[in-house]
């Protein structure tokens, strides 16, 4: 298990999704574009650098959207 961010916000509707701007231990898969809903909704997959598991997507404003993660509260 690897730490991906220390500061994130939980999604209001989808309680298992989070968004963050400052991340670590992730890499963007630039060669794959995942979703396109209009001109500004482009996303690229993000995966953990340690285990290569898909953990979410990043948008064009460099906001990371995590959905395949475990949350921890400190």
CSV table of C-alpha atoms in Angstrom, one decimal, residues 8-66:
chain,number,residue,atom,x,y,z
A,8,UNK,CA,-7.8,15.6,-0.8
A,9,UNK,CA,-11.5,16.3,-0.9
A,10,UNK,CA,-14.2,13.6,-0.8
A,11,UNK,CA,-16.7,13.8,-3.6
A,12,UNK,CA,-20.1,15.1,-2.5
A,13,UNK,CA,-22.2,12.4,-4.3
A,14,UNK,CA,-19.8,9.5,-4.9
A,15,UNK,CA,-18.5,8.8,-1.4
A,16,UNK,CA,-15.7,6.5,-2.7
A,17,UNK,CA,-14.2,9.2,-4.9
A,18,UNK,CA,-11.6,11.9,-4.0
A,19,UNK,CA,-9.9,14.7,-5.7
A,20,UNK,CA,-6.5,16.2,-5.1
A,21,UNK,CA,-4.0,18.6,-6.6
A,22,UNK,CA,-0.8,17.5,-4.8
A,23,UNK,CA,0.0,13.9,-5.3
A,24,UNK,CA,2.9,11.5,-4.9
A,25,UNK,CA,3.7,7.9,-6.0
A,26,UNK,CA,1.5,8.2,-9.2
A,27,UNK,CA,2.2,8.3,-12.9
A,28,UNK,CA,0.1,9.6,-15.7
A,29,UNK,CA,-0.4,7.3,-18.7
A,30,UNK,CA,-0.1,10.0,-21.4
A,31,UNK,CA,-0.7,7.7,-24.4
A,32,UNK,CA,-4.2,6.8,-23.3
A,33,UNK,CA,-7.1,9.4,-23.2
A,34,UNK,CA,-10.0,7.9,-21.2
A,35,UNK,CA,-13.1,10.1,-21.4
A,36,UNK,CA,-14.1,12.9,-23.7
A,37,UNK,CA,-17.3,14.7,-23.0
A,38,UNK,CA,-17.0,17.9,-25.1
A,39,UNK,CA,-13.8,19.8,-25.5
A,40,UNK,CA,-12.8,20.4,-21.9
A,41,UNK,CA,-13.5,17.1,-20.3
A,42,UNK,CA,-10.4,15.1,-21.2
A,43,UNK,CA,-8.9,12.7,-18.7
A,44,UNK,CA,-5.8,10.6,-18.6
A,45,UNK,CA,-5.4,7.4,-16.5
A,46,UNK,CA,-3.3,7.5,-13.4
A,47,UNK,CA,-1.6,4.5,-11.8
A,48,UNK,CA,0.4,3.8,-8.7
A,49,UNK,CA,4.2,3.8,-9.4
A,50,UNK,CA,4.8,1.0,-6.9
A,51,UNK,CA,2.2,-1.6,-7.9
A,52,UNK,CA,1.0,-0.2,-11.3
A,53,UNK,CA,-2.7,-0.4,-10.2
A,54,UNK,CA,-5.1,2.0,-11.9
A,55,UNK,CA,-6.1,4.5,-9.2
A,56,UNK,CA,-8.0,7.2,-11.1
A,57,UNK,CA,-7.7,9.9,-13.7
A,58,UNK,CA,-6.2,13.4,-14.1
A,59,UNK,CA,-7.9,16.2,-16.0
A,60,UNK,CA,-6.5,19.0,-18.1
A,61,UNK,CA,-6.4,21.4,-15.0
A,62,UNK,CA,-4.1,18.8,-13.3
A,63,UNK,CA,-6.7,17.8,-10.7
A,64,UNK,CA,-6.4,14.2,-9.8
A,65,UNK,CA,-9.6,12.2,-9.4
A,66,UNK,CA,-9.1,9.0,-7.3
